[in-house]
Amino acid sequence: LRRKLGDMTKKFENLDMKYQNLREVGLRDAETNFTKFKKSADERAKAQDEIIASLKKELAAQRALGSESKSLRRDIESLKNTNEKLSSENTSLQTRLSSTQSEVKTLTTKLSATRAASVQATEPSKVPGSAVKAGQRNGIANAIVGSGEAGKDPQIRQLKEDLYGDLTGLIVRGVKRGDEEDVYDCIQTGRNGTLHFHLSVATAQSSYEDAEFAYSPLLDENRDRDLLDILPDYLTEEICFPRSSAAKFYAKVVDCMTKKVVVED
C-alpha cells in the first residue's frame, strides 16, 4: 500500500507540475495575445482617427469650395447682367452714332446745296448792263420793276425746291442737258446716310411715256462704307427702267434710306 501510495503521490505531483506548466504557458500566451490584440486595436484606432481627421479636413475644404463656388456663380451672373446691359447700351450708342453721322451728312449736303442754290438765285437778280442802259433810256422806274420781276421767279423756284427737298429728302444739285438725254445730279438724304447718284432721262423718244431712265450710283467705298452695307445690290450698280416704273424706283430708294436698320454684334 505504501508503495502504491508513493506511486500515486509521484503521479499526482507529475500531473500537478504539468498542470502548473500548462497554466503558466496559457497565461503567457494569453498575455502575449492580449498585448498583440491591444497593439493592433490601438493601431486601428489611431488609423481611424487619422482617417476621420482627414475626412473632416476634406469636408471643411469642400464646404469652403462650395461657398466660394456660390460666390463665383453670383459674380458670374452679375457679370453676365452687366455685359448684357453694356451690350445693349453699345448697340444703342452705335445706332445713335449712325443716326447722328447720317444727320451730319444730310445737313452738310443740304448746306452745300443751299449755298449753291443761293449763289444761283442771286446771279439772275443782278441787272445786266444792257438793262441799265435801257432803264436810263426808258426811265429808272421801269428798270426797278423789271429787276424785281426778274429776281422773283428764281426765288419762288428755290422755295419750291427747298420745300420739295424737306418733304422728300431729295436734292437736285444740277441738270446737264444733252441732245439725247438730260442728266440730273441727285442726292437722296435719309436716316441711313446720303446717296449720291445720276439719273439720266432719254429725250430722243417719240413718246413721253416711252422715255427710259438710267440710274448711276456715285458711291465711294470709304465715304459710303456704312451705306453700302444696307443698300440692296440693284442700287449699287447701274440700272435702266421705263418712266412708268420711276415712282416704284424712287419709293424703293426712299425706303432704303429711311427704314430703321438694326445693328447686330
mmCIF file of C-alpha atoms in Angstrom:
data_model
loop_
_atom_site.group_PDB
_atom_site.id
_atom_site.type_symbol
_atom_site.label_atom_id
_atom_site.label_comp_id
_atom_site.label_asym_id
_atom_site.label_seq_id
_atom_site.Cartn_x
_atom_site.Cartn_y
_atom_site.Cartn_z
ATOM 1 C CA LEU A 1 0.000 0.000 0.000
ATOM 2 C CA ARG A 2 2.787 2.368 0.841
ATOM 3 C CA ARG A 3 4.402 1.669 -2.434
ATOM 4 C CA LYS A 4 1.164 2.269 -4.304
ATOM 5 C CA LEU A 5 0.583 5.386 -2.290
ATOM 6 C CA GLY A 6 4.066 6.587 -3.183
ATOM 7 C CA ASP A 7 3.448 5.890 -6.866
ATOM 8 C CA MET A 8 0.153 7.689 -6.742
ATOM 9 C CA THR A 9 1.813 10.607 -4.997
ATOM 10 C CA LYS A 10 4.507 10.801 -7.671
ATOM 11 C CA LYS A 11 1.912 10.635 -10.427
ATOM 12 C CA PHE A 12 -0.082 13.379 -8.713
ATOM 13 C CA GLU A 13 2.988 15.537 -8.376
ATOM 14 C CA ASN A 14 3.847 14.961 -12.025
ATOM 15 C CA LEU A 15 0.323 15.844 -13.073
ATOM 16 C CA ASP A 16 0.332 18.891 -10.829
ATOM 17 C CA MET A 17 3.642 20.012 -12.302
ATOM 18 C CA LYS A 18 2.301 19.558 -15.834
ATOM 19 C CA TYR A 19 -0.811 21.481 -14.874
ATOM 20 C CA GLN A 20 1.233 24.320 -13.451
ATOM 21 C CA ASN A 21 3.433 24.355 -16.532
ATOM 22 C CA LEU A 22 0.418 24.353 -18.829
ATOM 23 C CA ARG A 23 -1.220 27.056 -16.742
ATOM 24 C CA GLU A 24 1.866 29.238 -16.957
ATOM 25 C CA VAL A 25 2.104 28.643 -20.705
ATOM 26 C CA GLY A 26 -1.587 29.532 -21.099
ATOM 27 C CA LEU A 27 -1.170 32.699 -19.072
ATOM 28 C CA ARG A 28 1.900 33.740 -21.063
ATOM 29 C CA ASP A 29 0.154 33.036 -24.364
ATOM 30 C CA ALA A 30 -2.928 34.911 -23.197
ATOM 31 C CA GLU A 31 -0.843 37.895 -22.150
ATOM 32 C CA THR A 32 1.056 37.791 -25.444
ATOM 33 C CA ASN A 33 -2.162 37.557 -27.464
ATOM 34 C CA PHE A 34 -3.748 40.335 -25.405
ATOM 35 C CA THR A 35 -0.723 42.542 -25.952
ATOM 36 C CA LYS A 36 -0.798 41.876 -29.691
ATOM 37 C CA PHE A 37 -4.550 42.468 -29.867
ATOM 38 C CA LYS A 38 -4.261 45.660 -27.839
ATOM 39 C CA LYS A 39 -1.457 46.910 -30.048
ATOM 40 C CA SER A 40 -3.443 46.071 -33.171
ATOM 41 C CA ALA A 41 -6.547 47.737 -31.743
ATOM 42 C CA ASP A 42 -4.553 50.841 -30.839
ATOM 43 C CA GLU A 43 -3.079 50.993 -34.321
ATOM 44 C CA ARG A 44 -6.525 50.601 -35.880
ATOM 45 C CA ALA A 45 -7.969 53.282 -33.617
ATOM 46 C CA LYS A 46 -5.102 55.598 -34.483
ATOM 47 C CA ALA A 47 -5.570 54.947 -38.208
ATOM 48 C CA GLN A 48 -9.310 55.541 -37.879
ATOM 49 C CA ASP A 49 -8.695 58.787 -36.018
ATOM 50 C CA GLU A 50 -6.323 59.909 -38.757
ATOM 51 C CA ILE A 51 -8.870 58.988 -41.441
ATOM 52 C CA ILE A 52 -11.620 60.830 -39.563
ATOM 53 C CA ALA A 53 -9.406 63.899 -39.188
ATOM 54 C CA SER A 54 -8.528 63.766 -42.894
ATOM 55 C CA LEU A 55 -12.197 63.422 -43.834
ATOM 56 C CA LYS A 56 -13.065 66.366 -41.614
ATOM 57 C CA LYS A 57 -10.406 68.462 -43.349
ATOM 58 C CA GLU A 58 -11.702 67.424 -46.777
ATOM 59 C CA LEU A 59 -15.261 68.183 -45.702
ATOM 60 C CA ALA A 60 -14.220 71.627 -44.482
ATOM 61 C CA ALA A 61 -12.358 72.205 -47.756
ATOM 62 C CA GLN A 62 -15.416 71.072 -49.745
ATOM 63 C CA ARG A 63 -17.628 73.412 -47.760
ATOM 64 C CA ALA A 64 -15.215 76.275 -48.408
ATOM 65 C CA LEU A 65 -15.163 75.402 -52.117
ATOM 66 C CA GLY A 66 -18.955 75.221 -52.152
ATOM 67 C CA SER A 67 -19.205 78.651 -50.569
ATOM 68 C CA GLU A 68 -16.614 80.015 -52.986
ATOM 69 C CA SER A 69 -18.460 78.384 -55.901
ATOM 70 C CA LYS A 70 -21.709 80.067 -54.872
ATOM 71 C CA SER A 71 -19.902 83.383 -54.628
ATOM 72 C CA LEU A 72 -18.353 82.846 -58.069
ATOM 73 C CA ARG A 73 -21.750 81.952 -59.526
ATOM 74 C CA ARG A 74 -23.209 85.158 -58.140
ATOM 75 C CA ASP A 75 -20.270 87.095 -59.595
ATOM 76 C CA ILE A 76 -20.754 85.380 -62.971
ATOM 77 C CA GLU A 77 -24.463 86.212 -63.009
ATOM 78 C CA SER A 78 -23.660 89.801 -62.092
ATOM 79 C CA LEU A 79 -21.036 89.990 -64.848
ATOM 80 C CA LYS A 80 -23.486 88.490 -67.354
ATOM 81 C CA ASN A 81 -26.115 91.061 -66.457
ATOM 82 C CA THR A 82 -23.548 93.844 -66.668
ATOM 83 C CA ASN A 83 -22.304 92.518 -70.017
ATOM 84 C CA GLU A 84 -25.840 92.351 -71.419
ATOM 85 C CA LYS A 85 -26.527 95.871 -70.186
ATOM 86 C CA LEU A 86 -23.282 97.170 -71.702
ATOM 87 C CA SER A 87 -24.001 95.325 -74.955
ATOM 88 C CA SER A 88 -27.458 96.890 -75.112
ATOM 89 C CA GLU A 89 -26.001 100.321 -74.382
ATOM 90 C CA ASN A 90 -23.310 99.742 -77.012
ATOM 91 C CA THR A 91 -25.939 98.816 -79.606
ATOM 92 C CA SER A 92 -27.977 101.869 -78.689
ATOM 93 C CA LEU A 93 -24.902 104.094 -78.889
ATOM 94 C CA GLN A 94 -23.940 102.620 -82.268
ATOM 95 C CA THR A 95 -27.446 103.268 -83.557
ATOM 96 C CA ARG A 96 -27.349 106.827 -82.245
ATOM 97 C CA LEU A 97 -23.882 107.321 -83.716
ATOM 98 C CA SER A 98 -25.008 106.066 -87.133
ATOM 99 C CA SER A 99 -28.094 108.261 -86.967
ATOM 100 C CA THR A 100 -26.008 111.269 -85.924
ATOM 101 C CA GLN A 101 -23.479 110.652 -88.690
ATOM 102 C CA SER A 102 -26.306 110.370 -91.207
ATOM 103 C CA GLU A 103 -27.833 113.601 -89.935
ATOM 104 C CA VAL A 104 -24.446 115.326 -90.172
ATOM 105 C CA LYS A 105 -24.006 114.110 -93.754
ATOM 106 C CA THR A 106 -27.547 115.180 -94.603
ATOM 107 C CA LEU A 107 -27.132 118.622 -93.062
ATOM 108 C CA THR A 108 -23.753 119.077 -94.757
ATOM 109 C CA THR A 109 -25.229 118.114 -98.103
ATOM 110 C CA LYS A 110 -28.223 120.382 -97.617
ATOM 111 C CA LEU A 111 -25.945 123.231 -96.572
ATOM 112 C CA SER A 112 -23.784 122.801 -99.673
ATOM 113 C CA ALA A 113 -26.849 122.586 -101.891
ATOM 114 C CA THR A 114 -28.390 125.638 -100.220
ATOM 115 C CA ARG A 115 -25.213 127.647 -100.688
ATOM 116 C CA ALA A 116 -25.021 126.656 -104.343
ATOM 117 C CA ALA A 117 -28.699 127.473 -104.828
ATOM 118 C CA SER A 118 -28.243 130.826 -103.103
ATOM 119 C CA VAL A 119 -25.436 131.703 -105.483
ATOM 120 C CA GLN A 120 -27.555 130.659 -108.465
ATOM 121 C CA ALA A 121 -30.528 132.609 -107.117
ATOM 122 C CA THR A 122 -28.572 135.800 -106.617
ATOM 123 C CA GLU A 123 -26.917 135.801 -110.039
ATOM 124 C CA PRO A 124 -30.121 136.234 -112.117
ATOM 125 C CA SER A 125 -31.273 139.018 -109.819
ATOM 126 C CA LYS A 126 -28.378 141.186 -110.929
ATOM 127 C CA VAL A 127 -29.390 143.651 -113.602
ATOM 128 C CA PRO A 128 -27.148 143.382 -116.672
ATOM 129 C CA GLY A 129 -25.512 146.420 -118.208
ATOM 130 C CA SER A 130 -27.858 146.457 -121.201
ATOM 131 C CA ALA A 131 -30.852 146.577 -118.862
ATOM 132 C CA VAL A 132 -29.315 149.510 -117.008
ATOM 133 C CA LYS A 133 -28.789 151.366 -120.234
ATOM 134 C CA ALA A 134 -32.336 150.591 -121.271
ATOM 135 C CA GLY A 135 -33.522 151.803 -117.895
ATOM 136 C CA GLN A 136 -31.634 155.001 -118.347
ATOM 137 C CA ARG A 137 -33.342 155.455 -121.668
ATOM 138 C CA ASN A 138 -36.827 154.334 -120.601
ATOM 139 C CA GLY A 139 -36.782 155.554 -117.022
ATOM 140 C CA ILE A 140 -35.431 154.435 -113.660
ATOM 141 C CA ALA A 141 -38.852 153.184 -112.520
ATOM 142 C CA ASN A 142 -39.171 150.683 -115.353
ATOM 143 C CA ALA A 143 -35.672 149.338 -114.608
ATOM 144 C CA ILE A 144 -36.506 148.777 -110.924
ATOM 145 C CA VAL A 145 -39.774 146.971 -111.741
ATOM 146 C CA GLY A 146 -38.046 144.820 -114.342
ATOM 147 C CA SER A 147 -35.262 143.794 -111.979
ATOM 148 C CA GLY A 148 -37.775 142.908 -109.220
ATOM 149 C CA GLU A 149 -39.750 140.641 -111.531
ATOM 150 C CA ALA A 150 -36.561 139.055 -112.861
ATOM 151 C CA GLY A 151 -35.442 138.133 -109.333
ATOM 152 C CA LYS A 152 -38.868 136.941 -108.215
ATOM 153 C CA ASP A 153 -39.053 133.746 -110.330
ATOM 154 C CA PRO A 154 -35.704 132.238 -109.161
ATOM 155 C CA GLN A 155 -36.639 132.915 -105.542
ATOM 156 C CA ILE A 156 -40.002 131.184 -105.928
ATOM 157 C CA ARG A 157 -38.350 128.309 -107.754
ATOM 158 C CA GLN A 158 -35.798 127.988 -104.954
ATOM 159 C CA LEU A 159 -38.555 127.992 -102.325
ATOM 160 C CA LYS A 160 -40.300 125.191 -104.194
ATOM 161 C CA GLU A 161 -37.087 123.180 -104.391
ATOM 162 C CA ASP A 162 -36.423 123.699 -100.676
ATOM 163 C CA LEU A 163 -39.928 122.537 -99.765
ATOM 164 C CA TYR A 164 -39.638 119.516 -102.059
ATOM 165 C CA GLY A 165 -36.263 118.642 -100.545
ATOM 166 C CA ASP A 166 -37.596 118.972 -96.991
ATOM 167 C CA LEU A 167 -40.581 116.734 -97.758
ATOM 168 C CA THR A 168 -38.781 114.027 -99.733
ATOM 169 C CA GLY A 169 -35.107 114.382 -98.786
ATOM 170 C CA LEU A 170 -34.197 114.602 -102.493
ATOM 171 C CA ILE A 171 -31.816 117.350 -103.569
ATOM 172 C CA VAL A 172 -31.263 118.028 -107.277
ATOM 173 C CA ARG A 173 -27.841 119.638 -107.449
ATOM 174 C CA GLY A 174 -27.922 120.331 -111.144
ATOM 175 C CA VAL A 175 -29.164 119.316 -114.584
ATOM 176 C CA LYS A 176 -26.988 118.732 -117.620
ATOM 177 C CA ARG A 177 -28.987 118.872 -120.824
ATOM 178 C CA GLY A 178 -27.871 116.952 -123.890
ATOM 179 C CA ASP A 179 -29.108 116.145 -127.354
ATOM 180 C CA GLU A 180 -30.301 112.662 -126.421
ATOM 181 C CA GLU A 181 -30.706 112.775 -122.637
ATOM 182 C CA ASP A 182 -30.917 115.003 -119.590
ATOM 183 C CA VAL A 183 -28.662 114.077 -116.663
ATOM 184 C CA TYR A 184 -29.846 115.006 -113.172
ATOM 185 C CA ASP A 185 -27.253 115.194 -110.381
ATOM 186 C CA CYS A 186 -29.238 113.968 -107.367
ATOM 187 C CA ILE A 187 -28.652 113.406 -103.656
ATOM 188 C CA GLN A 188 -31.139 111.409 -101.607
ATOM 189 C CA THR A 189 -30.848 112.011 -97.861
ATOM 190 C CA GLY A 190 -32.260 109.927 -95.039
ATOM 191 C CA ARG A 191 -31.638 108.485 -91.602
ATOM 192 C CA ASN A 192 -29.256 105.887 -93.075
ATOM 193 C CA GLY A 193 -26.976 108.338 -94.870
ATOM 194 C CA THR A 194 -26.686 110.188 -98.163
ATOM 195 C CA LEU A 195 -26.978 108.531 -101.579
ATOM 196 C CA HIS A 196 -25.363 110.415 -104.459
ATOM 197 C CA PHE A 197 -26.432 109.325 -107.942
ATOM 198 C CA HIS A 198 -27.061 110.490 -111.501
ATOM 199 C CA LEU A 199 -30.431 109.967 -113.116
ATOM 200 C CA SER A 200 -30.439 110.164 -116.904
ATOM 201 C CA VAL A 201 -33.701 110.642 -118.811
ATOM 202 C CA ALA A 202 -33.754 109.959 -122.527
ATOM 203 C CA THR A 203 -35.185 112.846 -124.559
ATOM 204 C CA ALA A 204 -34.938 111.310 -128.010
ATOM 205 C CA GLN A 205 -38.001 109.090 -127.523
ATOM 206 C CA SER A 206 -41.034 109.678 -129.693
ATOM 207 C CA SER A 207 -43.434 109.392 -126.747
ATOM 208 C CA TYR A 208 -43.215 110.926 -123.288
ATOM 209 C CA GLU A 209 -44.272 107.666 -121.641
ATOM 210 C CA ASP A 210 -41.634 105.691 -123.545
ATOM 211 C CA ALA A 211 -38.751 107.695 -122.068
ATOM 212 C CA GLU A 212 -36.131 105.480 -120.438
ATOM 213 C CA PHE A 213 -34.455 106.297 -117.130
ATOM 214 C CA ALA A 214 -30.875 105.285 -116.273
ATOM 215 C CA TYR A 215 -29.702 105.170 -112.653
ATOM 216 C CA SER A 216 -25.941 105.522 -111.994
ATOM 217 C CA PRO A 217 -24.803 105.448 -108.335
ATOM 218 C CA LEU A 218 -21.802 107.560 -107.314
ATOM 219 C CA LEU A 219 -20.606 105.592 -104.296
ATOM 220 C CA ASP A 220 -17.254 105.749 -102.554
ATOM 221 C CA GLU A 221 -16.034 102.683 -100.639
ATOM 222 C CA ASN A 222 -14.552 104.756 -97.822
ATOM 223 C CA ARG A 223 -17.126 107.521 -97.571
ATOM 224 C CA ASP A 224 -20.185 105.304 -98.094
ATOM 225 C CA ARG A 225 -18.953 102.182 -96.302
ATOM 226 C CA ASP A 226 -21.901 102.092 -93.883
ATOM 227 C CA LEU A 227 -24.381 102.824 -96.666
ATOM 228 C CA LEU A 228 -23.026 100.011 -98.848
ATOM 229 C CA ASP A 229 -23.756 97.534 -96.052
ATOM 230 C CA ILE A 230 -27.503 98.218 -96.166
ATOM 231 C CA LEU A 231 -28.140 99.069 -99.824
ATOM 232 C CA PRO A 232 -29.570 96.282 -101.999
ATOM 233 C CA ASP A 233 -27.469 95.126 -104.919
ATOM 234 C CA TYR A 234 -29.645 96.819 -107.538
ATOM 235 C CA LEU A 235 -28.913 100.249 -106.006
ATOM 236 C CA THR A 236 -25.142 99.740 -106.102
ATOM 237 C CA GLU A 237 -24.935 99.292 -109.868
ATOM 238 C CA GLU A 238 -26.309 100.957 -112.984
ATOM 239 C CA ILE A 239 -29.877 100.029 -113.916
ATOM 240 C CA CYS A 240 -32.408 101.171 -116.527
ATOM 241 C CA PHE A 241 -36.187 101.307 -116.292
ATOM 242 C CA PRO A 242 -39.102 102.964 -118.120
ATOM 243 C CA ARG A 243 -40.795 106.139 -116.961
ATOM 244 C CA SER A 244 -43.787 104.111 -115.744
ATOM 245 C CA SER A 245 -41.531 102.462 -113.128
ATOM 246 C CA ALA A 246 -39.918 105.698 -111.926
ATOM 247 C CA ALA A 247 -42.293 106.078 -108.971
ATOM 248 C CA LYS A 248 -41.654 102.489 -107.819
ATOM 249 C CA PHE A 249 -37.905 103.001 -108.163
ATOM 250 C CA TYR A 250 -37.944 106.174 -106.083
ATOM 251 C CA ALA A 251 -40.159 104.529 -103.445
ATOM 252 C CA LYS A 252 -37.542 101.783 -103.034
ATOM 253 C CA VAL A 253 -34.767 104.375 -102.773
ATOM 254 C CA VAL A 254 -36.655 106.262 -100.061
ATOM 255 C CA ASP A 255 -37.420 103.012 -98.217
ATOM 256 C CA CYS A 256 -33.740 102.003 -98.182
ATOM 257 C CA MET A 257 -32.640 105.429 -96.979
ATOM 258 C CA THR A 258 -35.268 105.904 -94.270
ATOM 259 C CA LYS A 259 -36.043 102.461 -92.836
ATOM 260 C CA LYS A 260 -34.618 101.636 -89.423
ATOM 261 C CA VAL A 261 -31.577 99.380 -89.536
ATOM 262 C CA VAL A 262 -30.867 97.149 -86.528
ATOM 263 C CA VAL A 263 -27.135 96.803 -85.798
ATOM 264 C CA GLU A 264 -26.160 93.252 -84.764
ATOM 265 C CA ASP A 265 -22.915 92.316 -82.939
#
